[in-house]
PDB file of C-alpha atoms in Angstrom:
ATOM      1  CA  MET A  27       7.916  -2.878 -12.576  1.00 88.00           C
ATOM      2  CA  GLU A  28       6.183  -3.432 -15.907  1.00 90.00           C
ATOM      3  CA  ALA A  29       4.869  -6.857 -14.856  1.00 91.00           C
ATOM      4  CA  GLN A  30       3.308  -5.438 -11.689  1.00 92.00           C
ATOM      5  CA  LEU A  31       1.824  -2.561 -13.651  1.00 93.00           C
ATOM      6  CA  GLN A  32       0.197  -5.018 -16.061  1.00 92.00           C
ATOM      7  CA  GLN A  33      -1.077  -7.056 -13.103  1.00 92.00           C
ATOM      8  CA  PHE A  34      -2.839  -3.956 -11.766  1.00 93.00           C
ATOM      9  CA  LEU A  35      -4.360  -3.111 -15.155  1.00 92.00           C
ATOM     10  CA  HIS A  36      -5.603  -6.705 -15.434  1.00 89.00           C
ATOM     11  CA  TYR A  37      -7.146  -6.358 -11.967  1.00 85.00           C
ATOM     12  CA  ILE A  38      -9.076  -3.155 -12.714  1.00 89.00           C
ATOM     13  CA  GLN A  39     -10.230  -4.504 -16.062  1.00 83.00           C
ATOM     14  CA  PHE A  40     -11.441  -7.954 -15.084  1.00 75.00           C
ATOM     15  CA  GLU A  41     -12.120  -7.700 -11.359  1.00 71.00           C
ATOM     16  CA  ARG A  42     -13.285  -4.094 -11.070  1.00 75.00           C
ATOM     17  CA  GLY A  43     -14.907  -3.958 -14.495  1.00 75.00           C
ATOM     18  CA  TYR A  44     -13.490  -0.590 -15.555  1.00 82.00           C
ATOM     19  CA  THR A  45     -14.352   0.639 -19.052  1.00 83.00           C
ATOM     20  CA  ALA A  46     -11.862   0.691 -21.908  1.00 86.00           C
ATOM     21  CA  ASN A  47     -11.520   4.496 -21.704  1.00 87.00           C
ATOM     22  CA  THR A  48     -10.841   4.402 -17.963  1.00 88.00           C
ATOM     23  CA  LEU A  49      -8.343   1.571 -18.433  1.00 90.00           C
ATOM     24  CA  ALA A  50      -6.507   3.581 -21.094  1.00 91.00           C
ATOM     25  CA  ALA A  51      -6.347   6.610 -18.796  1.00 92.00           C
ATOM     26  CA  TYR A  52      -4.900   4.537 -15.941  1.00 93.00           C
ATOM     27  CA  HIS A  53      -2.370   2.975 -18.317  1.00 94.00           C
ATOM     28  CA  ASN A  54      -1.231   6.388 -19.580  1.00 93.00           C
ATOM     29  CA  ASP A  55      -1.013   7.892 -16.086  1.00 93.00           C
ATOM     30  CA  LEU A  56       0.995   5.011 -14.631  1.00 95.00           C
ATOM     31  CA  GLU A  57       3.363   4.797 -17.596  1.00 93.00           C
ATOM     32  CA  GLN A  58       4.077   8.493 -17.032  1.00 93.00           C
ATOM     33  CA  LEU A  59       4.909   7.724 -13.397  1.00 93.00           C
ATOM     34  CA  GLN A  60       7.103   4.820 -14.481  1.00 93.00           C
ATOM     35  CA  ASP A  61       9.029   7.050 -16.903  1.00 91.00           C
ATOM     36  CA  PHE A  62       9.523   9.633 -14.128  1.00 90.00           C
ATOM     37  CA  LEU A  63      10.915   6.975 -11.778  1.00 91.00           C
ATOM     38  CA  LYS A  64      13.245   5.577 -14.416  1.00 89.00           C
ATOM     39  CA  GLU A  65      14.673   9.058 -14.925  1.00 87.00           C
ATOM     40  CA  ALA A  66      15.235   9.177 -11.154  1.00 86.00           C
ATOM     41  CA  HIS A  67      17.052   5.793 -11.382  1.00 87.00           C
ATOM     42  CA  VAL A  68      14.458   3.873  -9.357  1.00 89.00           C
ATOM     43  CA  ALA A  69      14.660   0.185 -10.263  1.00 87.00           C
ATOM     44  CA  GLY A  70      11.539  -1.121  -8.519  1.00 90.00           C
ATOM     45  CA  TRP A  71       8.282  -0.033  -6.905  1.00 92.00           C
ATOM     46  CA  GLU A  72       9.717  -0.863  -3.494  1.00 90.00           C
ATOM     47  CA  GLY A  73      12.270   1.912  -4.053  1.00 89.00           C
ATOM     48  CA  VAL A  74       9.602   4.626  -4.275  1.00 90.00           C
ATOM     49  CA  THR A  75       9.537   7.068  -1.339  1.00 86.00           C
ATOM     50  CA  PRO A  76       7.030   9.728  -0.266  1.00 82.00           C
ATOM     51  CA  ASP A  77       9.505  12.390  -1.408  1.00 81.00           C
ATOM     52  CA  LEU A  78       9.634  10.889  -4.897  1.00 85.00           C
ATOM     53  CA  LEU A  79       5.855  10.951  -5.064  1.00 85.00           C
ATOM     54  CA  ASP A  80       5.864  14.583  -3.973  1.00 81.00           C
ATOM     55  CA  ASP A  81       8.394  15.396  -6.706  1.00 83.00           C
ATOM     56  CA  PHE A  82       6.187  13.592  -9.227  1.00 86.00           C
ATOM     57  CA  LEU A  83       3.245  15.740  -8.166  1.00 82.00           C
ATOM     58  CA  THR A  84       5.411  18.843  -8.540  1.00 80.00           C
ATOM     59  CA  SER A  85       6.405  17.745 -12.060  1.00 82.00           C
ATOM     60  CA  LEU A  86       2.728  17.430 -12.968  1.00 82.00           C
ATOM     61  CA  GLY A  87       2.175  20.980 -11.748  1.00 73.00           C
ATOM     62  CA  ALA A  88       4.994  22.167 -14.026  1.00 70.00           C
ATOM     63  CA  SER A  89       3.250  20.677 -17.062  1.00 72.00           C
ATOM     64  CA  GLU A  90       0.493  22.089 -19.232  1.00 70.00           C
ATOM     65  CA  TYR A  91      -2.126  19.791 -17.697  1.00 78.00           C
ATOM     66  CA  ASN A  92      -5.250  21.369 -16.320  1.00 77.00           C
ATOM     67  CA  PRO A  93      -6.001  20.856 -12.606  1.00 78.00           C
ATOM     68  CA  THR A  94      -8.690  18.241 -13.292  1.00 81.00           C
ATOM     69  CA  THR A  95      -6.243  16.103 -15.273  1.00 86.00           C
ATOM     70  CA  ILE A  96      -3.623  16.383 -12.520  1.00 86.00           C
ATOM     71  CA  ALA A  97      -6.185  15.293  -9.936  1.00 85.00           C
ATOM     72  CA  ARG A  98      -7.086  12.283 -12.078  1.00 88.00           C
ATOM     73  CA  LYS A  99      -3.438  11.272 -12.507  1.00 90.00           C
ATOM     74  CA  VAL A 100      -2.857  11.480  -8.762  1.00 88.00           C
ATOM     75  CA  ALA A 101      -5.958   9.353  -8.161  1.00 89.00           C
ATOM     76  CA  SER A 102      -4.577   6.737 -10.579  1.00 92.00           C
ATOM     77  CA  VAL A 103      -1.255   6.626  -8.763  1.00 92.00           C
ATOM     78  CA  ARG A 104      -2.927   6.415  -5.350  1.00 89.00           C
ATOM     79  CA  SER A 105      -5.059   3.466  -6.495  1.00 91.00           C
ATOM     80  CA  PHE A 106      -2.023   1.711  -7.920  1.00 93.00           C
ATOM     81  CA  PHE A 107       0.078   2.057  -4.779  1.00 91.00           C
ATOM     82  CA  HIS A 108      -2.803   0.891  -2.620  1.00 89.00           C
ATOM     83  CA  PHE A 109      -2.954  -2.194  -4.858  1.00 90.00           C
ATOM     84  CA  LEU A 110       0.811  -2.765  -4.489  1.00 91.00           C
ATOM     85  CA  PHE A 111       0.476  -2.506  -0.701  1.00 88.00           C
ATOM     86  CA  THR A 112      -2.407  -4.981  -0.491  1.00 85.00           C
ATOM     87  CA  GLU A 113      -0.461  -7.366  -2.735  1.00 87.00           C
ATOM     88  CA  GLY A 114       2.596  -7.165  -0.493  1.00 88.00           C
ATOM     89  CA  VAL A 115       4.821  -5.642  -3.181  1.00 89.00           C
ATOM     90  CA  ILE A 116       5.585  -2.593  -1.004  1.00 89.00           C
ATOM     91  CA  SER A 117       5.753  -2.556   2.783  1.00 85.00           C
ATOM     92  CA  SER A 118       3.980   0.739   3.533  1.00 82.00           C
ATOM     93  CA  GLU A 119       0.792   2.422   2.368  1.00 80.00           C
ATOM     94  CA  LEU A 120       2.407   5.057   0.137  1.00 78.00           C
ATOM     95  CA  ALA A 121      -0.986   6.130  -1.181  1.00 73.00           C
ATOM     96  CA  GLU A 122      -1.544   7.932   2.123  1.00 71.00           C
ATOM     97  CA  TRP A 123       1.529  10.109   1.538  1.00 69.00           C
ATOM     98  CA  LEU A 124       0.467  11.290  -1.915  1.00 71.00           C
ATOM     99  CA  ARG A 125      -1.962  14.096  -1.276  1.00 66.00           C
ATOM    100  CA  GLN A 126      -4.914  14.497  -3.611  1.00 63.00           C
ATOM    101  CA  PRO A 127      -4.694  18.057  -4.986  1.00 62.00           C
ATOM    102  CA  ARG A 128      -7.759  20.246  -4.881  1.00 57.00           C
ATOM    103  CA  VAL A 129      -8.974  21.029  -8.365  1.00 50.00           C
ATOM    104  CA  GLY A 130      -8.023  24.569  -9.259  1.00 47.00           C
ATOM    105  CA  ARG A 131      -4.906  24.644  -7.086  1.00 44.00           C
ATOM    106  CA  ARG A 132      -1.868  23.693  -9.131  1.00 46.00           C
ATOM    107  CA  LEU A 133       1.140  25.484  -7.721  1.00 52.00           C
ATOM    108  CA  PRO A 134       3.094  24.464  -4.624  1.00 59.00           C
ATOM    109  CA  HIS A 135       2.606  26.794  -1.695  1.00 75.00           C
ATOM    110  CA  ALA A 136       5.528  28.943  -0.543  1.00 84.00           C
ATOM    111  CA  LEU A 137       5.690  30.958   2.655  1.00 91.00           C
ATOM    112  CA  SER A 138       6.525  34.626   2.674  1.00 91.00           C
ATOM    113  CA  GLU A 139       9.849  35.726   4.126  1.00 92.00           C
ATOM    114  CA  GLU A 140       7.965  37.146   7.105  1.00 94.00           C
ATOM    115  CA  ASP A 141       6.188  33.837   7.749  1.00 94.00           C
ATOM    116  CA  VAL A 142       9.487  31.946   7.597  1.00 95.00           C
ATOM    117  CA  GLN A 143      10.975  34.322  10.152  1.00 94.00           C
ATOM    118  CA  ARG A 144       7.979  33.893  12.460  1.00 94.00           C
ATOM    119  CA  LEU A 145       8.167  30.093  12.145  1.00 95.00           C
ATOM    120  CA  ILE A 146      11.877  29.910  12.952  1.00 94.00           C
ATOM    121  CA  GLN A 147      11.701  32.411  15.795  1.00 93.00           C
ATOM    122  CA  ALA A 148       8.911  30.395  17.386  1.00 93.00           C
ATOM    123  CA  ALA A 149      11.577  27.859  18.403  1.00 91.00           C
ATOM    124  CA  ASP A 150      13.384  30.401  20.567  1.00 78.00           C
ATOM    125  CA  ALA A 151      10.912  30.800  23.415  1.00 64.00           C
ATOM    126  CA  ASP A 152      12.535  28.792  26.230  1.00 71.00           C
ATOM    127  CA  GLY A 153      15.941  27.838  24.869  1.00 78.00           C
ATOM    128  CA  THR A 154      15.655  24.192  25.961  1.00 91.00           C
ATOM    129  CA  ALA A 155      17.744  21.476  24.306  1.00 93.00           C
ATOM    130  CA  LEU A 156      14.767  20.444  22.179  1.00 95.00           C
ATOM    131  CA  GLU A 157      13.984  24.000  21.099  1.00 95.00           C
ATOM    132  CA  THR A 158      17.659  24.576  20.269  1.00 95.00           C
ATOM    133  CA  ARG A 159      17.508  21.442  18.105  1.00 96.00           C
ATOM    134  CA  ASP A 160      14.280  22.613  16.488  1.00 96.00           C
ATOM    135  CA  ARG A 161      15.708  26.059  15.704  1.00 96.00           C
ATOM    136  CA  ALA A 162      18.715  24.427  14.003  1.00 97.00           C
ATOM    137  CA  LEU A 163      16.423  22.038  12.139  1.00 97.00           C
ATOM    138  CA  LEU A 164      14.186  24.806  10.791  1.00 97.00           C
ATOM    139  CA  GLU A 165      17.154  26.974   9.821  1.00 96.00           C
ATOM    140  CA  LEU A 166      18.771  24.038   8.006  1.00 97.00           C
ATOM    141  CA  MET A 167      15.658  23.073   6.058  1.00 96.00           C
ATOM    142  CA  TYR A 168      15.009  26.636   4.910  1.00 95.00           C
ATOM    143  CA  ALA A 169      18.709  27.163   4.125  1.00 94.00           C
ATOM    144  CA  THR A 170      19.060  24.043   1.977  1.00 94.00           C
ATOM    145  CA  GLY A 171      15.678  22.870   0.693  1.00 92.00           C
ATOM    146  CA  LEU A 172      16.506  19.327   1.816  1.00 92.00           C
ATOM    147  CA  ARG A 173      13.775  16.709   1.820  1.00 86.00           C
ATOM    148  CA  ALA A 174      12.748  15.405   5.244  1.00 86.00           C
ATOM    149  CA  THR A 175      14.103  11.989   4.275  1.00 83.00           C
ATOM    150  CA  GLU A 176      17.470  13.567   3.499  1.00 90.00           C
ATOM    151  CA  VAL A 177      17.544  15.505   6.764  1.00 93.00           C
ATOM    152  CA  VAL A 178      17.060  12.420   8.939  1.00 91.00           C
ATOM    153  CA  THR A 179      20.022  10.689   7.276  1.00 91.00           C
ATOM    154  CA  LEU A 180      22.475  13.548   7.934  1.00 95.00           C
ATOM    155  CA  THR A 181      25.423  12.834  10.213  1.00 95.00           C
ATOM    156  CA  LEU A 182      27.678  15.177  12.142  1.00 95.00           C
ATOM    157  CA  GLN A 183      30.324  14.708   9.453  1.00 95.00           C
ATOM    158  CA  ASP A 184      27.951  15.988   6.765  1.00 96.00           C
ATOM    159  CA  VAL A 185      27.838  19.489   8.277  1.00 96.00           C
ATOM    160  CA  ASN A 186      30.758  21.903   8.054  1.00 95.00           C
ATOM    161  CA  THR A 187      29.829  25.098   9.870  1.00 94.00           C
ATOM    162  CA  LYS A 188      33.291  26.613   9.357  1.00 94.00           C
ATOM    163  CA  GLU A 189      32.990  26.415   5.576  1.00 94.00           C
ATOM    164  CA  GLY A 190      29.225  26.905   5.663  1.00 94.00           C
ATOM    165  CA  THR A 191      28.204  23.755   3.776  1.00 95.00           C
ATOM    166  CA  VAL A 192      26.158  20.590   4.202  1.00 95.00           C
ATOM    167  CA  ARG A 193      26.772  17.400   2.222  1.00 94.00           C
ATOM    168  CA  CYS A 194      23.693  15.414   1.268  1.00 90.00           C
ATOM    169  CA  THR A 195      23.268  12.064  -0.447  1.00 83.00           C
ATOM    170  CA  GLY A 196      19.990  12.108  -2.332  1.00 75.00           C
ATOM    171  CA  LYS A 197      18.178   9.908  -4.813  1.00 66.00           C
ATOM    172  CA  GLY A 198      20.306   7.497  -6.793  1.00 65.00           C
ATOM    173  CA  ASN A 199      23.101   7.943  -4.206  1.00 72.00           C
ATOM    174  CA  LYS A 200      23.938  11.264  -5.822  1.00 79.00           C
ATOM    175  CA  GLU A 201      25.898  13.532  -3.517  1.00 87.00           C
ATOM    176  CA  ARG A 202      25.467  17.284  -3.529  1.00 90.00           C
ATOM    177  CA  LEU A 203      27.062  20.082  -1.514  1.00 92.00           C
ATOM    178  CA  ILE A 204      24.749  22.920  -0.456  1.00 93.00           C
ATOM    179  CA  PRO A 205      25.805  26.260   1.066  1.00 92.00           C
ATOM    180  CA  LEU A 206      24.573  27.378   4.480  1.00 94.00           C
ATOM    181  CA  TYR A 207      23.955  31.000   5.393  1.00 94.00           C
ATOM    182  CA  GLU A 208      25.607  32.349   8.535  1.00 94.00           C
ATOM    183  CA  THR A 209      22.527  32.271  10.771  1.00 94.00           C
ATOM    184  CA  ALA A 210      21.969  28.586   9.960  1.00 95.00           C
ATOM    185  CA  CYS A 211      25.623  27.823  10.728  1.00 95.00           C
ATOM    186  CA  LYS A 212      25.364  29.538  14.113  1.00 96.00           C
ATOM    187  CA  ALA A 213      22.139  27.709  14.977  1.00 95.00           C
ATOM    188  CA  LEU A 214      23.749  24.376  14.082  1.00 96.00           C
ATOM    189  CA  GLN A 215      26.885  25.183  16.083  1.00 96.00           C
ATOM    190  CA  VAL A 216      24.847  25.972  19.193  1.00 95.00           C
ATOM    191  CA  TYR A 217      22.803  22.792  18.769  1.00 96.00           C
ATOM    192  CA  ILE A 218      25.819  20.530  18.176  1.00 96.00           C
ATOM    193  CA  GLN A 219      27.924  21.981  20.978  1.00 95.00           C
ATOM    194  CA  GLU A 220      25.325  22.740  23.645  1.00 93.00           C
ATOM    195  CA  ALA A 221      22.063  20.863  23.037  1.00 94.00           C
ATOM    196  CA  ARG A 222      22.894  17.632  21.230  1.00 95.00           C
ATOM    197  CA  PRO A 223      25.093  16.297  24.086  1.00 93.00           C
ATOM    198  CA  PHE A 224      22.023  16.466  26.392  1.00 92.00           C
ATOM    199  CA  LEU A 225      19.994  14.357  23.944  1.00 93.00           C
ATOM    200  CA  LEU A 226      22.738  11.854  23.137  1.00 91.00           C
ATOM    201  CA  ARG A 227      22.423   8.439  24.810  1.00 86.00           C
ATOM    202  CA  ASP A 228      24.809   6.380  22.716  1.00 79.00           C
ATOM    203  CA  PRO A 229      28.168   8.083  22.014  1.00 72.00           C
ATOM    204  CA  GLY A 230      28.498   5.928  18.909  1.00 64.00           C
ATOM    205  CA  LYS A 231      25.468   7.502  17.273  1.00 74.00           C
ATOM    206  CA  GLY A 232      26.536   9.918  14.555  1.00 89.00           C
ATOM    207  CA  SER A 233      23.097  11.123  13.435  1.00 93.00           C
ATOM    208  CA  LEU A 234      22.890  14.905  13.375  1.00 96.00           C
ATOM    209  CA  PHE A 235      19.351  15.315  14.711  1.00 96.00           C
ATOM    210  CA  LEU A 236      18.216  13.265  17.709  1.00 95.00           C
ATOM    211  CA  ASN A 237      14.831  12.907  19.408  1.00 93.00           C
ATOM    212  CA  ARG A 238      14.224  13.249  23.147  1.00 92.00           C
ATOM    213  CA  GLY A 239      15.129   9.562  23.593  1.00 91.00           C
ATOM    214  CA  GLY A 240      18.519  10.008  21.963  1.00 91.00           C
ATOM    215  CA  ARG A 241      17.564   8.109  18.819  1.00 91.00           C
ATOM    216  CA  PRO A 242      17.792   9.521  15.281  1.00 92.00           C
ATOM    217  CA  LEU A 243      14.932  11.858  14.441  1.00 92.00           C
ATOM    218  CA  THR A 244      12.415  10.356  11.999  1.00 88.00           C
ATOM    219  CA  ARG A 245      10.563  11.839   9.066  1.00 83.00           C
ATOM    220  CA  GLN A 246       7.363  11.729  11.098  1.00 82.00           C
ATOM    221  CA  GLY A 247       9.166  13.476  13.946  1.00 89.00           C
ATOM    222  CA  ILE A 248      10.146  16.322  11.638  1.00 91.00           C
ATOM    223  CA  TRP A 249       6.534  16.651  10.492  1.00 86.00           C
ATOM    224  CA  PHE A 250       5.305  16.954  14.088  1.00 89.00           C
ATOM    225  CA  ILE A 251       8.015  19.498  14.966  1.00 93.00           C
ATOM    226  CA  ILE A 252       7.131  21.740  12.035  1.00 92.00           C
ATOM    227  CA  GLN A 253       3.407  21.433  12.757  1.00 89.00           C
ATOM    228  CA  HIS A 254       4.042  22.343  16.400  1.00 92.00           C
ATOM    229  CA  TYR A 255       5.701  25.654  15.554  1.00 94.00           C
ATOM    230  CA  ALA A 256       3.385  26.348  12.633  1.00 92.00           C
ATOM    231  CA  LYS A 257       0.446  26.080  15.020  1.00 92.00           C
ATOM    232  CA  LYS A 258       2.129  28.468  17.453  1.00 92.00           C
ATOM    233  CA  VAL A 259       2.249  31.179  14.789  1.00 93.00           C
ATOM    234  CA  GLY A 260      -1.060  30.369  13.093  1.00 92.00           C
ATOM    235  CA  LEU A 261       0.334  28.597  10.014  1.00 88.00           C
ATOM    236  CA  GLU A 262      -0.643  24.980  10.766  1.00 74.00           C
ATOM    237  CA  ASP A 263      -2.805  24.643   7.647  1.00 71.00           C
ATOM    238  CA  ARG A 264      -0.055  25.938   5.383  1.00 68.00           C
ATOM    239  CA  VAL A 265       3.214  24.303   6.464  1.00 83.00           C
ATOM    240  CA  THR A 266       4.676  20.826   5.966  1.00 80.00           C
ATOM    241  CA  PRO A 267       8.322  19.760   5.634  1.00 83.00           C
ATOM    242  CA  HIS A 268       7.940  19.999   1.863  1.00 82.00           C
ATOM    243  CA  THR A 269       6.581  23.537   2.189  1.00 86.00           C
ATOM    244  CA  LEU A 270      10.003  24.656   3.401  1.00 91.00           C
ATOM    245  CA  ARG A 271      11.536  23.002   0.321  1.00 88.00           C
ATOM    246  CA  HIS A 272       9.089  24.852  -1.939  1.00 87.00           C
ATOM    247  CA  THR A 273       9.804  28.091  -0.092  1.00 90.00           C
ATOM    248  CA  PHE A 274      13.578  27.654  -0.398  1.00 91.00           C
ATOM    249  CA  ALA A 275      13.343  27.213  -4.177  1.00 89.00           C
ATOM    250  CA  THR A 276      10.842  30.037  -4.690  1.00 88.00           C
ATOM    251  CA  HIS A 277      12.841  32.533  -2.640  1.00 90.00           C
ATOM    252  CA  LEU A 278      16.069  31.669  -4.480  1.00 88.00           C
ATOM    253  CA  LEU A 279      14.452  32.259  -7.870  1.00 84.00           C
ATOM    254  CA  THR A 280      12.785  35.448  -6.667  1.00 84.00           C
ATOM    255  CA  GLY A 281      16.195  36.624  -5.465  1.00 83.00           C
ATOM    256  CA  GLY A 282      17.784  36.057  -8.871  1.00 83.00           C
ATOM    257  CA  ALA A 283      19.180  32.507  -8.780  1.00 83.00           C
ATOM    258  CA  GLU A 284      19.369  30.618 -12.081  1.00 84.00           C
ATOM    259  CA  LEU A 285      16.987  27.686 -12.634  1.00 82.00           C
ATOM    260  CA  ARG A 286      19.872  25.242 -13.178  1.00 84.00           C
ATOM    261  CA  GLU A 287      21.429  26.286  -9.883  1.00 86.00           C
ATOM    262  CA  VAL A 288      18.183  25.693  -8.022  1.00 85.00           C
ATOM    263  CA  GLN A 289      17.843  22.312  -9.755  1.00 84.00           C
ATOM    264  CA  GLN A 290      21.264  21.310  -8.438  1.00 84.00           C
ATOM    265  CA  PHE A 291      20.474  22.493  -4.912  1.00 86.00           C
ATOM    266  CA  LEU A 292      17.213  20.535  -4.880  1.00 86.00           C
ATOM    267  CA  GLY A 293      18.740  17.426  -6.419  1.00 83.00           C
ATOM    268  CA  HIS A 294      16.116  17.174  -9.164  1.00 78.00           C
ATOM    269  CA  ALA A 295      17.029  14.696 -11.893  1.00 72.00           C
ATOM    270  CA  SER A 296      15.088  16.734 -14.469  1.00 71.00           C
ATOM    271  CA  ILE A 297      14.886  20.509 -14.772  1.00 72.00           C
ATOM    272  CA  THR A 298      11.214  20.090 -15.708  1.00 70.00           C
ATOM    273  CA  THR A 299      10.470  19.364 -12.061  1.00 69.00           C
ATOM    274  CA  THR A 300      12.215  22.597 -11.031  1.00 72.00           C
ATOM    275  CA  GLN A 301      10.406  24.775 -13.578  1.00 68.00           C
ATOM    276  CA  ILE A 302       7.237  24.870 -11.487  1.00 67.00           C
ATOM    277  CA  TYR A 303       9.008  27.271  -9.134  1.00 69.00           C
ATOM    278  CA  THR A 304       9.532  29.758 -11.948  1.00 66.00           C
ATOM    279  CA  GLU A 305       5.777  30.185 -12.197  1.00 62.00           C
ATOM    280  CA  VAL A 306       5.455  30.476  -8.409  1.00 55.00           C
ATOM    281  CA  SER A 307       8.216  33.093  -8.377  1.00 51.00           C
ATOM    282  CA  ASN A 308       6.603  35.047 -11.214  1.00 58.00           C
ATOM    283  CA  GLN A 309       3.273  35.072  -9.409  1.00 57.00           C
ATOM    284  CA  ARG A 310       4.937  36.470  -6.283  1.00 54.00           C
ATOM    285  CA  LYS A 311       6.638  39.169  -8.355  1.00 54.00           C
ATOM    286  CA  ARG A 312       3.291  40.025  -9.951  1.00 58.00           C
ATOM    287  CA  ALA A 313       1.671  40.402  -6.534  1.00 58.00           C
ATOM    288  CA  VAL A 314       4.445  42.763  -5.435  1.00 53.00           C
ATOM    289  CA  TYR A 315       4.110  44.734  -8.682  1.00 56.00           C
ATOM    290  CA  ASP A 316       0.354  45.075  -8.310  1.00 64.00           C
ATOM    291  CA  GLN A 317       0.761  46.375  -4.772  1.00 62.00           C
ATOM    292  CA  ALA A 318       3.663  48.717  -5.442  1.00 58.00           C
ATOM    293  CA  HIS A 319       3.163  50.280  -8.875  1.00 57.00           C
ATOM    294  CA  PRO A 320       0.979  53.423  -8.744  1.00 63.00           C
ATOM    295  CA  ARG A 321      -0.996  52.598 -11.867  1.00 60.00           C
ATOM    296  CA  ALA A 322      -1.457  48.940 -10.909  1.00 58.00           C
ATOM    297  CA  PHE A 323      -2.482  49.989  -7.406  1.00 52.00           C
ATOM    298  CA  SER A 324      -5.059  52.403  -8.802  1.00 49.00           C
ATOM    299  CA  ALA A 325      -6.543  49.769 -11.104  1.00 47.00           C
ATOM    300  CA  SER A 326      -6.841  47.248  -8.283  1.00 45.00           C
ATOM    301  CA  GLY A 327      -8.913  49.423  -6.000  1.00 48.00           C
ATOM    302  CA  GLY A 328      -6.366  51.890  -4.637  1.00 47.00           C
ATOM    303  CA  PRO A 329      -6.431  55.660  -5.112  1.00 43.00           C
ATOM    304  CA  SER A 330      -8.248  56.422  -8.346  1.00 41.00           C
ATOM    305  CA  GLY A 331      -7.565  58.935 -11.052  1.00 43.00           C
ATOM    306  CA  ASP A 332      -4.682  59.601 -13.398  1.00 44.00           C
ATOM    307  CA  PRO A 333      -1.461  60.989 -11.982  1.00 40.00           C
ATOM    308  CA  LYS A 334      -1.225  64.744 -12.047  1.00 40.00           C
ATOM    309  CA  GLU A 335       0.470  66.356 -14.996  1.00 40.00           C
ATOM    310  CA  PRO A 336       3.699  68.113 -14.053  1.00 39.00           C
ATOM    311  CA  GLU A 337       3.010  71.815 -13.584  1.00 41.00           C
ATOM    312  CA  ASN A 338       5.758  72.920 -15.952  1.00 43.00           C
ATOM    313  CA  GLY A 339       5.256  70.268 -18.582  1.00 40.00           C
TER     314      GLY A 339
END
């Protein structure tokens, strides 16, 4: 990894003619990425996934960096991975998966509980085999906070609806067991018993989620499914598979879960990555406070004037 990093720095210095200050910034940004990947037990650049890059972006948001610095670091990483792709070091253009954050927007977006309910219920319109699958998929992702890459690798044996758990193997082959709420269990039971047999073409296939051709659902397939229902309820600009992961973590913390517990559910190697959700949760609590507290409501444009003094003191 270090040799390929140095090759890139040599390229931008001598072929692109970047200044010494720009070169130093790239070096610092990419060493930070390399340290993050080492902590996640990634041995080579070819082992980097879109989900890892998304986690790296989340870890930047949890830091004290200003939005402009975060945007610069992401630009450095995007340039580097484009270089690795053109050099044949990695087989896919990972730079396309790492979104460039808008300056001034640091925190991951989380849906409200009402928006989650609307999104999930949108998959109930006709009750076809595909919609039954989609309902189970959405319930599972909100119930567990699993990455899309983790969802597509789930097998039937990984889900235990009687005990209400799902077993997931995440980064570094680390296994974690995540609880399922009752509604998610019921949605999965209906899908497995009634809808999945209609999609199944090869009885030997053990993948949990199948596409209309009977093959295992892909990461891209999950993205299209979520976008389909998000568009139906007017949320298409606000929802991706990772949004459901952000929402899962934020809602747990808002509901009183401990940070370490959320870290374990998400499968984060470092608690620093999870800490970003504390800030998101606190902002949501602040919004509720400002809307609900009489004095806060008055100060923000609600009914004016001090509360009346009690008549009898």
